């Protein structure tokens, strides 16, 4: 009688439970790592007011790095947290897949978490570097340093063992290796999105800080854009650009004989006027001729883009250039005129600069005028001030 054939036992791989739809171990470890990152930020946000607890948490990597993402305005917090989670997950996935088949999956997953945390820190450093370059140009490169990546790497060291411990038993060393390109694409896309989102979120955060500081000072956007100390712009030149110092006659109203004073302002329907005076404080008459040199600074201290034209305005007629003799203790005057402007959210005149004539050093006064960027003003020539009678 023929005996029944003896069937060979199935290969050991066939005895392993199959998880055809289970997440790759690297993805699962990355998701856990991302959750730990988000939780660390939440804990830091809640305990930030306690110095002792904050210092203790810093030993396990919980600090301002994660907390910053929780302090962004509106939905930017959610956007940056999701971006950070995507980077951590994709990089952990990629590194874990490259270490596939190793005999120590726990170590491989922990190492993947450290690399993912470092890459996340590099994304933050890159965002800061791009901000410096945008704000300061090439010279901003001198301020670029890699300072977040080491802190993030430390967090990966002290926290990365947790997802490794939870996931390493699921690793099948002899199982099929996943293709590399999906993980590579995920890493590149998530990193680029995080840099873009972080840049936009940082800009929104800066605007929030500016608004909070302005509101604390009782300012509103109705009076112009909120002051921004980081706003780009040029300083107001000390003298009119492109004008050489004039050779003045001895009887001229120089700074040792006369000084500029800010006069009163006036308004009519849709029109504005601001007077400046040249006061002769000496005991002898002095002379002045021509138009004063006028410039404005905005609320950020930068040169305001305003066209200054000599001539008449609605508020004052221009007498024309004439040699004016200002008696001792007397005054000359000039009127700056302009049409009223809408100031909501605009760069507006908050400092008025003036010199008796172009080429002389400018003085300045704080003002609150509705002269806005892109507008124009007219200024009249010097004339004797009829409202001041010399003794």
Tab-separated table of C-alpha atoms in Angstrom:
chain	number	residue	atom	x	y	z
A	1	UNK	CA	0.000	0.000	0.000
A	2	UNK	CA	1.416	3.335	-0.984
A	3	UNK	CA	1.935	5.631	1.921
A	4	UNK	CA	0.542	9.132	1.858
A	5	UNK	CA	3.092	11.721	0.818
A	6	UNK	CA	4.573	13.697	3.648
A	7	UNK	CA	3.933	17.404	3.205
A	8	UNK	CA	6.784	19.746	3.981
A	9	UNK	CA	6.036	22.300	6.700
A	10	UNK	CA	5.266	25.749	5.419
A	11	UNK	CA	8.076	28.285	5.496
A	12	UNK	CA	8.461	30.186	8.692
A	13	UNK	CA	7.398	33.405	6.935
A	14	UNK	CA	4.016	31.889	6.196
A	15	UNK	CA	3.428	31.342	9.901
A	16	UNK	CA	3.707	35.047	10.666
A	17	UNK	CA	0.441	36.917	10.881
A	18	UNK	CA	-0.134	39.014	7.835
A	19	UNK	CA	-1.175	42.673	8.091
A	20	UNK	CA	-1.799	43.593	4.480
A	21	UNK	CA	-3.430	46.877	5.401
A	22	UNK	CA	-1.399	47.725	8.489
A	23	UNK	CA	0.645	50.899	8.525
A	24	UNK	CA	4.392	50.469	7.991
A	25	UNK	CA	6.191	50.404	11.323
A	26	UNK	CA	8.117	53.549	10.387
A	27	UNK	CA	4.897	55.470	9.684
A	28	UNK	CA	3.345	54.350	12.958
A	29	UNK	CA	6.463	55.309	14.901
A	30	UNK	CA	6.491	58.689	13.177
A	31	UNK	CA	2.853	59.332	14.055
A	32	UNK	CA	3.548	58.536	17.701
A	33	UNK	CA	6.587	60.809	17.633
A	34	UNK	CA	4.485	63.599	16.123
A	35	UNK	CA	1.867	63.149	18.838
A	36	UNK	CA	4.590	63.438	21.485
A	37	UNK	CA	5.824	66.654	19.846
A	38	UNK	CA	2.353	68.187	19.909
A	39	UNK	CA	1.772	67.082	23.510
A	40	UNK	CA	5.147	68.527	24.547
A	41	UNK	CA	4.134	71.897	23.113
A	42	UNK	CA	0.793	71.792	24.903
A	43	UNK	CA	2.448	70.973	28.222
A	44	UNK	CA	4.978	73.756	27.758
A	45	UNK	CA	2.189	76.212	26.921
A	46	UNK	CA	0.259	75.344	30.074
A	47	UNK	CA	3.273	75.450	32.396
A	48	UNK	CA	5.146	78.351	30.803
A	49	UNK	CA	4.390	80.716	33.671
A	50	UNK	CA	6.112	78.461	36.241
A	51	UNK	CA	9.879	78.924	36.024
A	52	UNK	CA	10.742	75.839	38.093
A	53	UNK	CA	8.551	73.482	36.075
A	54	UNK	CA	9.788	75.020	32.826
A	55	UNK	CA	13.400	74.305	33.785
A	56	UNK	CA	12.595	70.758	34.786
A	57	UNK	CA	10.764	70.117	31.534
A	58	UNK	CA	13.725	71.448	29.563
A	59	UNK	CA	15.688	68.358	30.612
A	60	UNK	CA	13.274	66.198	28.621
A	61	UNK	CA	13.266	68.557	25.653
A	62	UNK	CA	10.025	70.363	26.412
A	63	UNK	CA	10.666	74.030	25.909
A	64	UNK	CA	10.122	77.133	23.780
A	65	UNK	CA	10.762	75.155	20.589
A	66	UNK	CA	7.403	73.409	20.765
A	67	UNK	CA	5.630	76.157	22.690
A	68	UNK	CA	6.194	78.694	19.893
A	69	UNK	CA	3.890	76.726	17.638
A	70	UNK	CA	1.115	76.957	20.237
A	71	UNK	CA	1.354	80.749	20.450
A	72	UNK	CA	0.653	81.548	16.811
A	73	UNK	CA	-2.511	83.468	15.897
A	74	UNK	CA	-5.665	81.853	14.567
A	75	UNK	CA	-5.330	78.666	12.549
A	76	UNK	CA	-1.576	79.075	12.137
A	77	UNK	CA	-1.047	76.956	15.243
A	78	UNK	CA	-2.935	74.058	13.667
A	79	UNK	CA	-1.157	74.526	10.328
A	80	UNK	CA	2.347	74.487	11.816
A	81	UNK	CA	1.578	71.555	14.125
A	82	UNK	CA	0.302	69.533	11.180
A	83	UNK	CA	3.372	70.538	9.165
A	84	UNK	CA	5.705	69.446	11.970
A	85	UNK	CA	3.806	66.181	12.337
A	86	UNK	CA	4.125	65.506	8.600
A	87	UNK	CA	7.890	66.058	8.681
A	88	UNK	CA	8.389	63.840	11.742
A	89	UNK	CA	6.245	61.068	10.280
A	90	UNK	CA	7.731	61.093	6.784
A	91	UNK	CA	11.374	61.258	7.892
A	92	UNK	CA	10.883	58.507	10.499
A	93	UNK	CA	9.241	56.384	7.801
A	94	UNK	CA	12.075	56.954	5.341
A	95	UNK	CA	14.917	56.264	7.801
A	96	UNK	CA	13.180	53.219	9.275
A	97	UNK	CA	12.696	51.738	5.806
A	98	UNK	CA	16.370	52.295	4.974
A	99	UNK	CA	17.299	50.431	8.178
A	100	UNK	CA	14.911	47.599	7.258
A	101	UNK	CA	16.238	44.110	7.922
A	102	UNK	CA	18.484	45.045	10.814
A	103	UNK	CA	18.751	42.830	13.862
A	104	UNK	CA	17.961	45.659	16.273
A	105	UNK	CA	14.701	47.266	15.136
A	106	UNK	CA	14.305	49.134	18.426
A	107	UNK	CA	17.612	50.942	17.892
A	108	UNK	CA	16.777	51.586	14.234
A	109	UNK	CA	13.433	53.186	15.100
A	110	UNK	CA	14.977	55.280	17.860
A	111	UNK	CA	17.661	56.450	15.449
A	112	UNK	CA	14.950	57.285	12.898
A	113	UNK	CA	13.182	59.422	15.516
A	114	UNK	CA	16.399	61.326	16.251
A	115	UNK	CA	17.013	61.991	12.565
A	116	UNK	CA	13.390	63.094	12.084
A	117	UNK	CA	13.628	65.523	15.002
A	118	UNK	CA	16.876	66.942	13.637
A	119	UNK	CA	15.349	67.463	10.196
A	120	UNK	CA	12.421	69.263	11.814
A	121	UNK	CA	14.849	71.561	13.622
A	122	UNK	CA	16.694	72.222	10.363
A	123	UNK	CA	13.390	73.246	8.752
A	124	UNK	CA	12.889	75.807	11.528
A	125	UNK	CA	16.456	77.070	11.076
A	126	UNK	CA	15.902	77.328	7.320
A	127	UNK	CA	12.735	79.338	7.897
A	128	UNK	CA	14.649	81.762	10.110
A	129	UNK	CA	17.483	82.009	7.571
A	130	UNK	CA	15.067	82.856	4.761
A	131	UNK	CA	13.486	85.527	6.976
A	132	UNK	CA	16.891	87.099	7.663
A	133	UNK	CA	17.758	87.098	3.972
A	134	UNK	CA	14.397	88.643	3.059
A	135	UNK	CA	14.705	91.365	5.712
A	136	UNK	CA	18.409	92.196	5.456
A	137	UNK	CA	19.552	90.873	2.094
A	138	UNK	CA	22.951	89.250	1.743
A	139	UNK	CA	24.168	90.785	5.006
A	140	UNK	CA	21.443	88.792	6.735
A	141	UNK	CA	23.473	85.666	5.987
A	142	UNK	CA	25.872	86.639	8.782
A	143	UNK	CA	23.020	86.209	11.280
A	144	UNK	CA	22.094	82.734	10.043
A	145	UNK	CA	22.985	80.047	12.590
A	146	UNK	CA	21.907	76.452	13.123
A	147	UNK	CA	20.562	76.674	16.659
A	148	UNK	CA	17.203	74.907	16.619
A	149	UNK	CA	18.361	71.635	15.050
A	150	UNK	CA	20.591	70.614	18.031
A	151	UNK	CA	17.748	71.290	20.471
A	152	UNK	CA	15.330	69.280	18.341
A	153	UNK	CA	17.872	66.458	18.056
A	154	UNK	CA	18.161	66.368	21.854
A	155	UNK	CA	14.392	66.068	22.096
A	156	UNK	CA	14.568	63.130	19.670
A	157	UNK	CA	17.133	61.435	21.908
A	158	UNK	CA	15.090	61.760	25.104
A	159	UNK	CA	11.690	61.094	23.477
A	160	UNK	CA	12.380	58.897	20.449
A	161	UNK	CA	12.683	55.684	22.465
A	162	UNK	CA	8.968	55.816	23.259
A	163	UNK	CA	7.653	55.224	19.708
A	164	UNK	CA	10.550	52.786	19.130
A	165	UNK	CA	9.523	50.747	22.175
A	166	UNK	CA	5.867	50.719	21.154
A	167	UNK	CA	6.469	49.725	17.545
A	168	UNK	CA	9.665	47.655	17.242
A	169	UNK	CA	7.868	44.307	17.841
A	170	UNK	CA	5.870	44.881	14.665
A	171	UNK	CA	9.008	44.978	12.512
A	172	UNK	CA	9.474	41.927	10.265
A	173	UNK	CA	13.193	41.761	9.425
A	174	UNK	CA	12.702	39.271	6.592
A	175	UNK	CA	9.592	40.904	5.188
A	176	UNK	CA	9.453	42.736	1.872
A	177	UNK	CA	11.153	46.108	1.743
A	178	UNK	CA	9.038	49.078	0.725
A	179	UNK	CA	10.018	51.282	-2.189
A	180	UNK	CA	12.011	54.345	-1.222
A	181	UNK	CA	10.473	56.959	-3.510
A	182	UNK	CA	7.104	57.384	-1.709
A	183	UNK	CA	8.915	58.187	1.544
A	184	UNK	CA	11.362	60.500	-0.233
A	185	UNK	CA	8.527	62.403	-1.874
A	186	UNK	CA	6.731	62.650	1.469
A	187	UNK	CA	9.871	64.039	3.141
A	188	UNK	CA	10.491	66.680	0.475
A	189	UNK	CA	6.886	67.820	0.212
A	190	UNK	CA	6.310	67.985	3.967
A	191	UNK	CA	9.585	69.848	4.581
A	192	UNK	CA	8.858	72.450	1.890
A	193	UNK	CA	5.295	72.943	3.115
A	194	UNK	CA	6.487	73.351	6.692
A	195	UNK	CA	9.030	76.024	5.712
A	196	UNK	CA	6.383	77.951	3.745
A	197	UNK	CA	3.730	77.636	6.449
A	198	UNK	CA	6.209	78.548	9.198
A	199	UNK	CA	7.307	81.650	7.302
A	200	UNK	CA	3.725	82.831	6.861
A	201	UNK	CA	2.891	81.953	10.471
A	202	UNK	CA	5.905	83.870	11.772
A	203	UNK	CA	4.850	86.936	9.789
A	204	UNK	CA	1.338	86.635	11.237
A	205	UNK	CA	2.807	86.328	14.729
A	206	UNK	CA	4.902	89.466	14.254
A	207	UNK	CA	1.823	91.383	13.142
A	208	UNK	CA	-0.035	90.106	16.188
A	209	UNK	CA	2.746	91.357	18.475
A	210	UNK	CA	2.761	94.727	16.722
A	211	UNK	CA	-1.008	95.013	17.127
A	212	UNK	CA	-0.901	94.032	20.794
A	213	UNK	CA	1.836	96.589	21.521
A	214	UNK	CA	-0.039	99.296	19.645
A	215	UNK	CA	-3.306	98.563	21.432
A	216	UNK	CA	-1.470	98.667	24.763
A	217	UNK	CA	-0.457	102.216	23.847
A	218	UNK	CA	-4.024	103.125	22.946
A	219	UNK	CA	-3.336	103.222	19.205
A	220	UNK	CA	-5.803	102.182	16.523
A	221	UNK	CA	-5.418	101.540	12.813
A	222	UNK	CA	-7.624	104.544	12.117
A	223	UNK	CA	-4.596	106.732	12.794
A	224	UNK	CA	-2.360	104.700	10.479
A	225	UNK	CA	-0.700	101.318	10.399
A	226	UNK	CA	0.572	100.031	13.715
A	227	UNK	CA	4.234	100.913	14.364
A	228	UNK	CA	6.582	98.119	13.319
A	229	UNK	CA	10.206	98.361	14.438
A	230	UNK	CA	11.181	95.696	11.893
A	231	UNK	CA	9.649	97.502	8.906
A	232	UNK	CA	11.992	98.083	5.997
A	233	UNK	CA	12.800	101.612	4.982
A	234	UNK	CA	15.443	104.297	4.727
A	235	UNK	CA	16.242	106.771	7.500
A	236	UNK	CA	15.528	110.432	6.926
A	237	UNK	CA	18.757	112.045	5.682
A	238	UNK	CA	20.278	114.679	7.939
A	239	UNK	CA	20.437	117.043	4.953
A	240	UNK	CA	18.610	117.122	1.634
A	241	UNK	CA	20.089	114.459	-0.687
A	242	UNK	CA	22.146	115.700	-3.605
A	243	UNK	CA	22.439	119.235	-2.275
A	244	UNK	CA	25.807	120.626	-1.242
A	245	UNK	CA	26.152	122.922	1.747
A	246	UNK	CA	25.473	126.523	0.609
A	247	UNK	CA	27.940	129.344	1.123
A	248	UNK	CA	26.002	131.743	3.318
A	249	UNK	CA	26.567	135.456	3.752
A	250	UNK	CA	27.485	136.744	7.221
A	251	UNK	CA	24.038	138.293	7.725
A	252	UNK	CA	22.264	135.018	7.017
A	253	UNK	CA	19.949	133.497	9.662
A	254	UNK	CA	22.352	130.714	10.647
A	255	UNK	CA	21.909	128.376	13.615
A	256	UNK	CA	23.810	130.737	15.914
A	257	UNK	CA	21.232	133.460	15.223
A	258	UNK	CA	17.939	131.727	14.435
A	259	UNK	CA	16.073	128.497	15.029
A	260	UNK	CA	13.127	126.681	13.527
A	261	UNK	CA	9.949	126.261	15.573
A	262	UNK	CA	6.867	124.171	14.886
A	263	UNK	CA	3.863	126.419	14.553
A	264	UNK	CA	0.167	125.733	14.670
A	265	UNK	CA	-1.890	123.617	12.316
A	266	UNK	CA	-5.107	124.476	10.577
A	267	UNK	CA	-7.784	122.652	8.622
A	268	UNK	CA	-10.556	123.392	6.178
A	269	UNK	CA	-12.974	121.001	4.518
A	270	UNK	CA	-10.716	118.382	2.952
A	271	UNK	CA	-7.559	120.475	3.364
A	272	UNK	CA	-4.804	120.788	5.940
A	273	UNK	CA	-2.042	123.246	6.832
A	274	UNK	CA	0.994	123.220	9.123
A	275	UNK	CA	3.036	126.340	9.913
A	276	UNK	CA	6.762	126.393	10.659
A	277	UNK	CA	8.572	129.456	11.990
A	278	UNK	CA	12.114	130.743	11.722
A	279	UNK	CA	12.748	132.790	14.874
A	280	UNK	CA	15.625	135.256	15.037
A	281	UNK	CA	16.741	135.070	18.681
A	282	UNK	CA	19.790	137.297	18.169
A	283	UNK	CA	20.072	141.034	18.810
A	284	UNK	CA	20.652	141.842	15.139
A	285	UNK	CA	18.504	141.345	12.009
A	286	UNK	CA	19.262	138.359	9.803
A	287	UNK	CA	18.148	137.346	6.328
A	288	UNK	CA	16.575	134.245	4.786
A	289	UNK	CA	15.543	133.533	1.214
A	290	UNK	CA	13.781	130.730	-0.644
A	291	UNK	CA	11.868	127.690	0.473
A	292	UNK	CA	12.440	125.549	3.558
A	293	UNK	CA	13.637	121.972	3.111
A	294	UNK	CA	10.876	119.595	4.241
A	295	UNK	CA	10.785	115.820	4.823
A	296	UNK	CA	8.675	113.387	6.861
A	297	UNK	CA	9.244	110.173	8.793
A	298	UNK	CA	6.544	107.541	9.229
A	299	UNK	CA	5.477	105.783	12.415
A	300	UNK	CA	8.394	103.356	12.018
A	301	UNK	CA	10.981	106.135	11.843
A	302	UNK	CA	11.603	105.610	8.124
A	303	UNK	CA	11.576	108.225	5.391
A	304	UNK	CA	7.987	108.723	4.221
A	305	UNK	CA	7.519	108.749	0.462
A	306	UNK	CA	6.000	112.219	-0.005
A	307	UNK	CA	6.420	114.626	-2.917
A	308	UNK	CA	7.265	118.103	-1.638
A	309	UNK	CA	6.580	120.901	-4.130
A	310	UNK	CA	7.188	124.649	-3.707
A	311	UNK	CA	4.105	126.740	-4.285
A	312	UNK	CA	0.631	127.657	-3.128
A	313	UNK	CA	-1.901	125.344	-1.535
A	314	UNK	CA	-5.556	125.748	-0.574
A	315	UNK	CA	-4.400	126.821	2.889
A	316	UNK	CA	-1.804	129.442	1.890
A	317	UNK	CA	-0.698	131.510	-1.114
A	318	UNK	CA	2.965	131.323	-2.056
A	319	UNK	CA	4.541	134.818	-1.961
A	320	UNK	CA	7.410	133.657	-4.153
A	321	UNK	CA	11.133	133.773	-3.512
A	322	UNK	CA	12.272	137.028	-1.958
A	323	UNK	CA	15.055	138.101	0.355
A	324	UNK	CA	13.479	138.487	3.787
A	325	UNK	CA	15.052	140.426	6.615
A	326	UNK	CA	13.953	139.012	9.937
A	327	UNK	CA	14.274	141.621	12.710
A	328	UNK	CA	15.807	140.766	16.054
A	329	UNK	CA	13.327	138.677	18.071
A	330	UNK	CA	11.141	138.499	14.959
A	331	UNK	CA	9.975	135.525	12.938
A	332	UNK	CA	9.564	134.348	9.357
A	333	UNK	CA	6.992	131.735	8.464
A	334	UNK	CA	6.220	129.091	5.848
A	335	UNK	CA	3.067	127.022	5.423
A	336	UNK	CA	2.929	123.361	4.431
A	337	UNK	CA	-0.391	122.540	2.780
A	338	UNK	CA	-1.945	119.280	1.614
A	339	UNK	CA	-5.257	117.598	0.925
A	340	UNK	CA	-6.700	115.382	3.639
A	341	UNK	CA	-5.929	111.671	3.254
A	342	UNK	CA	-7.441	108.431	4.549
A	343	UNK	CA	-5.048	107.055	7.161
A	344	UNK	CA	-6.590	103.651	7.963
A	345	UNK	CA	-3.720	101.158	7.976
A	346	UNK	CA	-1.429	103.589	6.094
A	347	UNK	CA	2.089	104.839	6.628
A	348	UNK	CA	1.580	108.370	7.948
A	349	UNK	CA	3.700	111.353	8.965
A	350	UNK	CA	4.753	111.094	12.597
A	351	UNK	CA	7.900	113.225	12.431
A	352	UNK	CA	8.402	116.469	10.503
A	353	UNK	CA	11.936	117.357	9.427
A	354	UNK	CA	12.871	120.845	8.229
A	355	UNK	CA	15.844	123.059	7.479
A	356	UNK	CA	15.779	126.787	6.584
A	357	UNK	CA	16.950	125.938	3.067
A	358	UNK	CA	18.141	122.752	1.318
A	359	UNK	CA	21.717	121.833	2.209
A	360	UNK	CA	21.494	122.858	5.862
A	361	UNK	CA	21.056	120.327	8.648
A	362	UNK	CA	17.479	119.360	9.389
A	363	UNK	CA	15.744	119.538	12.736
A	364	UNK	CA	12.611	117.592	13.601
A	365	UNK	CA	9.423	117.567	15.661
A	366	UNK	CA	6.937	114.808	16.474
A	367	UNK	CA	3.658	115.400	14.641
A	368	UNK	CA	0.385	113.626	13.904
A	369	UNK	CA	-0.483	114.626	10.345
A	370	UNK	CA	-2.637	112.817	7.802
A	371	UNK	CA	0.148	113.031	5.244
A	372	UNK	CA	0.404	109.476	3.903
A	373	UNK	CA	2.885	107.598	1.757
A	374	UNK	CA	2.501	108.439	-1.920
A	375	UNK	CA	0.827	111.790	-1.318
A	376	UNK	CA	2.130	115.306	-1.973
A	377	UNK	CA	2.429	118.555	-0.065
A	378	UNK	CA	3.037	122.171	-1.095
A	379	UNK	CA	5.268	124.507	0.842
A	380	UNK	CA	5.378	128.299	0.585
A	381	UNK	CA	8.486	130.446	0.505
A	382	UNK	CA	9.658	132.240	3.630
A	383	UNK	CA	7.846	135.457	4.448
A	384	UNK	CA	7.664	137.662	7.538
A	385	UNK	CA	5.217	136.391	10.105
A	386	UNK	CA	2.497	139.049	10.364
A	387	UNK	CA	1.399	137.698	13.713
A	388	UNK	CA	4.718	138.472	15.440
A	389	UNK	CA	5.844	142.013	16.116
A	390	UNK	CA	9.487	142.412	17.040
A	391	UNK	CA	10.147	144.527	20.152
